[in-house]
């Protein structure tokens, strides 16, 4: 069994340096990938995580390294990212399960097929190997219950890796290359001198730095909130399970109607309900409601609004604190939500209906993660104008694992002041308050 909680042993305990070039807040795939490219360029780097390396989204995800179905601005970065995952997987000297296995979206009706087909124009623009499949071609790939599909969209170069292994393996390789990594080390506050970032204050002391990258996932809004910077981002619970070893009826990742499956290195499948992301109403829902309206109205169904749980504490969160106080980050070391029983039922029903070869294969483990969603379902990668030297890389909205190394390189190059290799206008922070109309990404 995998330990997803703050009971997992602490494995990264480097002493805090007094000064580095860059401090990275958060050791998920984005923080670790950013550190990877900063180090490659010769920077000294400290990565702090309040809990564990990849303790939150970056180990809990489906393991899809997907280019297809993305926002047009993300595609070139995602295409870089597949190649970077492949090269990094060789360099880290550990098997992270990287495989170019293909990703498939199926369509039950001609209407669904037409919706998928619209995305093909984006693929063609970037010469991505995405193609439409007939029902018979889907049946040739997915060897279970033939005859149920009108067709599908397939990208053979899309890939997978094992999330529990991947980011920790990169972190170990980073440590061997001289990057300091520290778990159970919340960054409490930013150190600002003469209007510029001068470092951070962690729960274990102060570290001077020329630049700070906030890659805090679902916590980024809180981290910035303490600086009175408003980041419209909400969290959504997504539930996942892994099956016992099962017959290999399909080797890649696929959306099969209501259920998503991905072949695992251990011979089982990672399974999820394909579009259940539960957002529990809290203070930020009310605060950012108008920003999220276009996404809530769109067909992406990225947020299923719920009222349960500890509503009171969500309505009155701690918004401000001083650097000498225990912060919300230390109170929740590892965000480890209970899996949703409804989602687990949906998944089982989906398997019975769509992939009968898995109908009776038991779930050996179930877990959930909190996805960080922005109003337009694309991330922010930008410097925060009010705090020169503070960079934000967050809001990957349920698809940051695949694009992680590509995004990490983008952020590292931004910090290093290098010319951007892609058009990054779509990811600017100012889009939320400069009067531009929210363009919700495809969320396919
Ligand atoms: C169930 C699920 C399925 C998904 N499936 C896929 C998929 O198949 N493919 C895909 O591409 N993406 C997928 N995603 C999305 C993907 O996992 C995320 O977009 C990605 O992992 C985000 O990485 P991150 O580094 O930004 O955030 P995280 O991995 O959440 O890391 C943020 C880290 O910051 C730390 N932190 C926060 N505040 C502080 C602080 N003040 N001080 C120190 N540390 C701090 C946290 O402890 C955490 O470890 C999925 C997500 C979930 C939850």
XYZ file of C-alpha atoms and ligand atoms in Angstrom:
497
model
C 0.000 0.000 0.000
C 1.131 3.536 -0.673
C 1.193 5.933 2.254
C -0.489 9.143 1.117
C -0.475 10.855 4.479
C 1.772 12.829 6.815
C 2.657 9.475 8.437
C 4.912 8.706 5.461
C 8.584 8.889 6.488
C 10.460 12.133 5.906
C 13.187 11.413 3.364
C 14.444 14.865 2.343
C 16.017 16.722 5.275
C 18.802 18.895 3.896
C 20.028 21.678 6.184
C 18.631 25.081 5.254
C 21.234 27.148 3.405
C 21.449 30.788 4.546
C 21.203 32.030 0.938
C 20.430 30.592 -2.505
C 19.656 32.010 -5.923
C 16.099 30.637 -5.932
C 13.709 29.212 -3.324
C 10.933 27.008 -4.685
C 7.801 26.735 -2.533
C 6.253 23.308 -3.093
C 7.810 20.016 -4.154
C 5.181 18.817 -6.606
C 5.905 18.150 -10.256
C 5.966 21.887 -11.035
C 8.335 22.909 -8.235
C 10.647 19.940 -8.784
C 10.712 20.422 -12.568
C 11.448 24.135 -12.159
C 14.307 23.273 -9.801
C 15.590 20.716 -12.329
C 16.051 23.323 -15.063
C 17.330 26.001 -12.693
C 19.990 23.616 -11.473
C 20.852 22.635 -15.027
C 21.529 26.337 -15.682
C 23.854 26.501 -12.660
C 21.573 28.189 -10.085
C 21.681 27.290 -6.407
C 18.202 26.150 -5.353
C 16.297 25.253 -2.199
C 12.968 23.402 -2.525
C 10.742 23.421 0.570
C 7.589 21.409 1.048
C 5.299 21.816 4.035
C 4.664 18.055 3.858
C 6.231 15.509 1.543
C 7.763 15.609 -1.912
C 4.831 14.921 -4.269
C 2.584 14.363 -1.256
C -0.382 16.112 -2.855
C -1.595 16.211 -6.482
C 1.668 15.093 -8.032
C 1.513 11.538 -6.679
C -2.274 11.145 -6.660
C -2.953 11.744 -10.333
C -3.864 9.322 -13.111
C -0.350 9.330 -14.575
C -1.472 10.550 -17.989
C 1.158 12.484 -19.963
C -1.254 13.991 -22.397
C -0.927 16.429 -25.250
C -4.344 15.907 -26.844
C -7.386 17.883 -25.761
C -5.385 20.759 -24.283
C -5.746 24.481 -24.657
C -3.952 25.596 -27.835
C -1.403 27.628 -25.849
C -0.469 24.595 -23.750
C 0.095 22.235 -26.678
C 3.679 23.206 -27.629
C 4.709 23.069 -23.951
C 3.004 19.689 -23.534
C 4.772 18.410 -26.657
C 8.129 19.501 -25.219
C 7.119 17.898 -21.972
C 6.657 14.388 -23.371
C 10.200 14.512 -24.731
C 11.495 15.952 -21.459
C 9.760 13.224 -19.431
C 11.467 10.675 -21.663
C 14.937 12.186 -21.278
C 14.528 12.870 -17.548
C 13.357 9.288 -17.001
C 16.681 8.123 -18.476
C 18.730 10.638 -16.487
C 17.272 9.921 -13.036
C 18.476 6.317 -13.136
C 15.206 4.920 -11.728
C 12.309 3.237 -13.473
C 9.409 5.700 -13.350
C 7.263 3.697 -15.752
C 7.513 6.179 -18.630
C 5.868 4.592 -21.698
C 4.598 6.089 -24.945
C 1.387 4.159 -24.757
C -1.129 6.475 -26.457
C -4.203 8.206 -25.063
C -7.709 7.680 -26.400
C -10.950 9.635 -25.997
C -13.945 7.616 -27.104
C -17.258 8.953 -28.430
C -20.572 7.178 -27.989
C -22.451 9.290 -30.521
C -21.770 11.234 -33.722
C -22.313 14.430 -31.717
C -19.599 13.517 -29.214
C -17.346 12.568 -32.104
C -17.898 15.929 -33.787
C -17.010 17.701 -30.520
C -13.711 15.805 -30.343
C -13.031 16.403 -34.018
C -13.091 20.166 -33.513
C -9.896 19.814 -31.471
C -8.114 18.199 -34.406
C -7.463 21.644 -35.941
C -5.236 22.481 -32.945
C -3.341 19.203 -33.339
C -2.798 19.855 -37.044
C -1.463 23.348 -36.346
C 1.223 21.795 -34.147
C 1.814 18.681 -36.289
C 0.797 16.499 -33.382
C 0.037 12.882 -34.310
C -3.593 13.051 -33.120
C -6.095 11.283 -35.382
C -9.753 10.378 -35.431
C -10.673 6.702 -35.199
C -13.717 4.811 -36.436
C -15.650 2.601 -34.046
C -13.922 -0.461 -35.511
C -10.506 1.144 -34.962
C -11.394 1.854 -31.323
C -12.411 -1.802 -30.945
C -9.051 -2.870 -32.368
C -7.295 -0.854 -29.631
C -9.614 -1.517 -26.675
C -10.237 -5.245 -26.611
C -13.359 -5.198 -24.479
C -17.050 -4.969 -25.375
C -16.791 -4.138 -29.096
C -19.516 -2.231 -30.933
C -20.225 0.435 -28.300
C -18.292 3.348 -29.847
C -19.077 5.736 -32.691
C -15.340 6.452 -32.838
C -12.620 8.265 -30.965
C -9.656 10.596 -30.950
C -6.220 9.090 -30.389
C -2.672 10.392 -29.940
C -0.121 7.615 -30.144
C 2.733 9.762 -28.756
C 0.817 10.509 -25.547
C 2.403 8.705 -22.649
C 2.150 7.580 -19.067
C 4.351 7.330 -15.980
C 3.821 6.146 -12.419
C 3.136 9.269 -10.337
C 4.214 7.679 -7.040
C 7.643 6.993 -8.441
C 8.218 9.809 -10.903
C 8.513 13.047 -8.924
C 10.347 11.513 -5.914
C 12.848 9.941 -8.350
C 13.499 13.330 -9.981
C 13.830 14.873 -6.497
C 16.465 12.279 -5.497
C 18.403 12.997 -8.684
C 18.167 16.739 -7.967
C 19.534 16.215 -4.476
C 22.474 14.297 -5.936
C 23.090 17.323 -8.207
C 23.323 19.695 -5.250
C 19.791 21.038 -4.839
C 18.722 21.346 -1.185
C 15.363 19.689 -0.476
C 13.509 19.956 2.787
C 10.254 18.220 3.740
C 8.083 19.291 6.699
C 9.262 22.813 6.017
C 6.477 25.285 5.357
C 7.372 28.575 3.776
C 5.433 30.907 6.025
C 6.022 34.218 4.324
C 7.925 36.117 1.720
C 10.811 38.326 2.794
C 10.465 41.627 0.934
C 13.096 44.376 1.139
C 12.789 47.713 -0.653
C 9.847 46.405 -2.673
C 11.751 43.366 -4.011
C 11.858 39.728 -3.020
C 14.788 39.133 -0.676
C 14.016 35.565 0.420
C 11.560 33.581 2.513
C 10.803 32.872 6.122
C 10.299 29.164 6.679
C 9.152 27.474 9.868
C 12.840 26.591 10.416
C 14.286 30.016 9.696
C 15.014 32.649 7.112
C 16.687 31.995 3.740
C 17.884 34.797 1.483
C 17.163 34.488 -2.246
C 17.020 36.616 -5.376
C 13.867 34.895 -6.577
C 11.038 32.798 -5.128
C 8.806 30.485 -7.152
C 5.397 29.766 -5.644
C 4.437 26.291 -6.926
C 2.112 25.577 -4.036
C -0.717 23.875 -5.939
C -4.021 24.089 -4.072
C -2.366 26.352 -1.457
C -1.212 29.102 -3.779
C -4.268 31.317 -3.169
C -3.569 31.205 0.560
C 0.138 31.882 0.182
C -0.551 34.917 -2.014
C -3.530 35.984 0.104
C -1.181 36.707 3.000
C 0.500 39.235 0.659
C -2.904 40.677 -0.299
C -2.533 39.316 -3.813
C -5.842 37.832 -5.025
C -5.499 34.628 -7.036
C -8.865 33.261 -8.195
C -8.313 29.530 -7.812
C -10.620 26.887 -6.307
C -9.999 23.311 -5.208
C -11.883 20.253 -6.408
C -11.716 16.747 -4.997
C -10.985 14.012 -7.532
C -11.177 10.338 -6.532
C -9.019 7.561 -7.961
C -8.647 3.801 -7.424
C -6.253 1.121 -8.542
C -7.385 -2.356 -9.411
C -5.718 -5.663 -8.680
C -3.693 -7.051 -11.622
C -6.040 -7.583 -14.550
C -5.986 -8.831 -18.158
C -4.341 -6.294 -20.475
C -7.233 -5.246 -22.753
C -5.711 -1.808 -23.460
C -2.195 -0.579 -22.771
C -2.597 3.207 -22.581
C -4.925 5.790 -21.062
C -8.543 6.025 -22.234
C -11.761 7.802 -21.434
C -14.390 5.111 -21.890
C -17.608 7.073 -21.416
C -18.164 7.671 -17.702
C -14.920 6.021 -16.664
C -11.220 6.706 -17.256
C -8.672 3.878 -17.199
C -4.885 3.736 -17.434
C -2.773 0.610 -17.607
C -0.290 0.456 -14.704
C 3.210 -0.916 -14.523
C 2.055 -3.343 -11.783
C -0.443 -4.987 -14.143
C -3.551 -3.297 -12.765
C -5.459 -0.236 -13.955
C -5.771 3.221 -12.446
C -9.481 4.045 -12.625
C -11.462 7.256 -12.124
C -14.863 8.701 -12.886
C -14.088 10.670 -16.031
C -15.712 13.975 -15.023
C -16.396 14.102 -11.283
C -14.507 16.938 -9.595
C -16.234 17.996 -6.393
C -15.811 21.552 -5.204
C -16.911 22.136 -1.599
C -18.300 25.630 -1.157
C -16.249 27.963 1.032
C -15.223 31.591 1.336
C -13.268 31.539 -1.939
C -16.312 30.207 -3.834
C -18.243 33.310 -2.828
C -15.301 35.605 -3.412
C -14.492 34.307 -6.891
C -17.956 33.195 -8.009
C -18.246 35.695 -10.876
C -14.803 34.731 -12.255
C -15.826 31.063 -12.282
C -19.286 31.544 -13.827
C -18.122 30.992 -17.437
C -16.422 27.705 -16.421
C -19.461 26.610 -14.392
C -21.708 27.284 -17.402
C -19.399 25.590 -19.910
C -19.643 21.959 -20.911
C -16.336 21.038 -19.249
C -18.051 20.165 -15.934
C -14.827 20.945 -14.184
C -16.495 21.763 -10.886
C -19.393 19.857 -9.315
C -20.490 22.174 -6.545
C -21.125 20.515 -3.139
C -22.044 21.817 0.299
C -20.993 19.025 2.692
C -18.091 18.633 5.101
C -16.715 21.257 7.421
C -18.513 24.231 5.852
C -17.887 26.555 8.789
C -14.098 26.326 8.708
C -14.152 26.743 4.922
C -16.270 29.861 5.255
C -13.899 31.441 7.779
C -10.354 30.443 6.828
C -7.268 32.075 8.348
C -6.342 34.709 5.783
C -3.392 36.509 7.362
C -0.556 35.536 9.653
C 2.871 36.728 10.730
C 6.077 34.927 9.920
C 6.605 33.992 13.590
C 3.209 32.235 13.826
C 2.203 28.673 13.030
C 0.519 28.942 9.616
C -2.264 26.977 7.894
C 0.475 25.177 5.930
C 1.845 23.539 9.064
C -1.618 22.555 10.272
C -2.256 20.452 7.157
C 1.045 18.903 6.152
C -0.459 16.672 3.486
C -3.854 17.400 1.966
C -5.310 13.912 2.012
C -9.064 14.023 1.375
C -11.256 10.964 1.818
C -12.161 9.336 -1.498
C -15.759 10.027 -2.520
C -18.067 6.982 -2.134
C -20.264 8.373 -4.966
C -17.281 8.543 -7.311
C -16.267 4.976 -6.387
C -19.799 3.758 -7.165
C -19.757 5.655 -10.480
C -16.431 4.063 -11.345
C -17.670 0.539 -10.663
C -20.871 1.155 -12.669
C -18.764 2.630 -15.492
C -16.510 -0.441 -15.592
C -19.489 -2.811 -15.657
C -21.010 -0.854 -18.549
C -17.901 0.081 -20.555
C -15.075 -2.302 -19.659
C -16.622 -5.563 -18.474
C -13.197 -7.234 -18.270
C -12.657 -5.060 -15.171
C -16.204 -5.425 -13.834
C -15.241 -7.924 -11.132
C -11.623 -6.935 -10.592
C -11.453 -5.476 -7.057
C -10.133 -2.028 -6.231
C -7.057 -2.619 -4.073
C -6.732 0.998 -3.020
C -8.651 4.264 -3.379
C -7.544 7.826 -2.731
C -8.395 11.405 -3.590
C -6.559 14.608 -4.382
C -7.422 18.288 -4.474
C -7.096 19.789 -7.944
C -6.239 23.509 -8.220
C -8.613 25.005 -10.774
C -8.443 28.477 -12.342
C -11.467 30.215 -13.904
C -10.294 29.424 -17.453
C -8.847 25.997 -16.621
C -5.323 26.952 -17.725
C -2.401 27.644 -15.386
C -0.648 30.833 -14.364
C 3.075 31.078 -15.126
C 4.189 34.618 -14.493
C 6.081 37.054 -12.315
C 3.903 38.944 -9.837
C 4.300 42.602 -10.799
C 3.783 43.925 -7.258
C 6.621 41.773 -5.905
C 9.518 41.696 -8.381
C 11.340 38.394 -7.945
C 8.171 36.438 -7.014
C 7.070 33.966 -9.690
C 3.833 32.000 -9.708
C 3.350 28.583 -11.303
C -0.017 27.195 -10.294
C -3.561 26.355 -11.375
C -2.708 23.460 -13.653
C -6.395 22.554 -13.364
C -6.161 18.771 -13.404
C -3.573 18.422 -16.155
C -0.240 19.510 -14.691
C 1.494 16.148 -14.386
C 1.956 15.624 -18.106
C 3.004 19.184 -18.819
C 5.133 19.376 -15.643
C 8.690 19.220 -17.055
C 7.771 21.498 -19.985
C 6.160 23.995 -17.614
C 9.107 23.719 -15.207
C 11.467 24.683 -18.012
C 9.250 27.637 -18.958
C 9.250 28.903 -15.358
C 12.974 28.326 -14.850
C 13.775 30.283 -18.013
C 11.470 33.089 -16.873
C 13.319 33.291 -13.553
C 16.659 33.279 -15.389
C 15.482 36.140 -17.620
C 15.895 34.092 -20.807
C 13.698 34.770 -23.859
C 10.498 32.706 -23.765
C 10.508 29.786 -26.183
C 6.687 29.810 -26.400
C 3.937 32.420 -26.429
C 3.102 32.754 -22.731
C 0.459 35.514 -22.948
C -2.326 33.038 -22.125
C -0.669 32.239 -18.768
C -0.216 35.787 -17.514
C -1.464 36.557 -14.015
C -2.971 39.914 -15.051
C -5.651 38.196 -17.175
C -7.801 37.848 -14.057
C -8.087 41.573 -13.437
C -7.176 43.444 -16.616
C -10.719 43.318 -17.955
C -10.055 40.489 -20.435
C -12.925 38.068 -21.021
C -12.323 34.583 -19.572
C -11.794 32.099 -22.394
C -12.410 28.707 -20.839
C -9.958 26.061 -22.106
C -11.309 22.943 -23.835
C -11.159 20.740 -20.725
C -11.554 17.663 -22.934
C -6.861 12.792 -8.854
C -6.050 13.596 -9.813
C -5.828 13.110 -11.115
C -5.039 13.837 -11.999
N -4.670 13.264 -13.194
C -3.771 13.891 -13.984
C -3.242 13.253 -15.150
O -3.500 12.085 -15.410
N -2.397 13.947 -15.949
C -2.033 15.228 -15.659
O -1.301 15.827 -16.444
N -2.447 15.825 -14.508
C -3.298 15.185 -13.679
N -3.711 15.764 -12.512
C -3.225 17.104 -12.179
C -1.805 17.086 -11.703
O -1.613 16.073 -10.745
C -1.497 18.460 -11.117
O -1.843 19.469 -12.041
C -0.025 18.606 -10.779
O 0.413 17.528 -10.001
C 0.174 19.909 -10.032
O 1.489 19.945 -9.558
P 1.944 21.096 -8.586
O 3.382 20.877 -8.354
O 1.476 22.394 -9.139
O 1.062 20.906 -7.265
P 1.135 19.781 -6.098
O 1.567 18.465 -6.613
O -0.177 19.831 -5.418
O 2.270 20.329 -5.175
C 2.169 21.502 -4.422
C 3.036 21.296 -3.182
O 3.192 22.550 -2.531
C 3.315 22.283 -1.137
N 3.057 23.545 -0.421
C 1.932 24.292 -0.446
N 2.083 25.400 0.292
C 3.347 25.368 0.794
C 4.098 26.237 1.644
N 3.588 27.388 2.101
N 5.353 25.873 1.972
C 5.900 24.730 1.496
N 5.216 23.868 0.695
C 3.962 24.190 0.339
C 2.281 21.200 -0.913
O 2.529 20.499 0.280
C 2.423 20.354 -2.168
O 3.274 19.239 -1.960
C -4.514 15.085 -11.598
C -4.747 15.573 -10.326
C -5.489 14.825 -9.415
C -5.691 15.344 -8.018
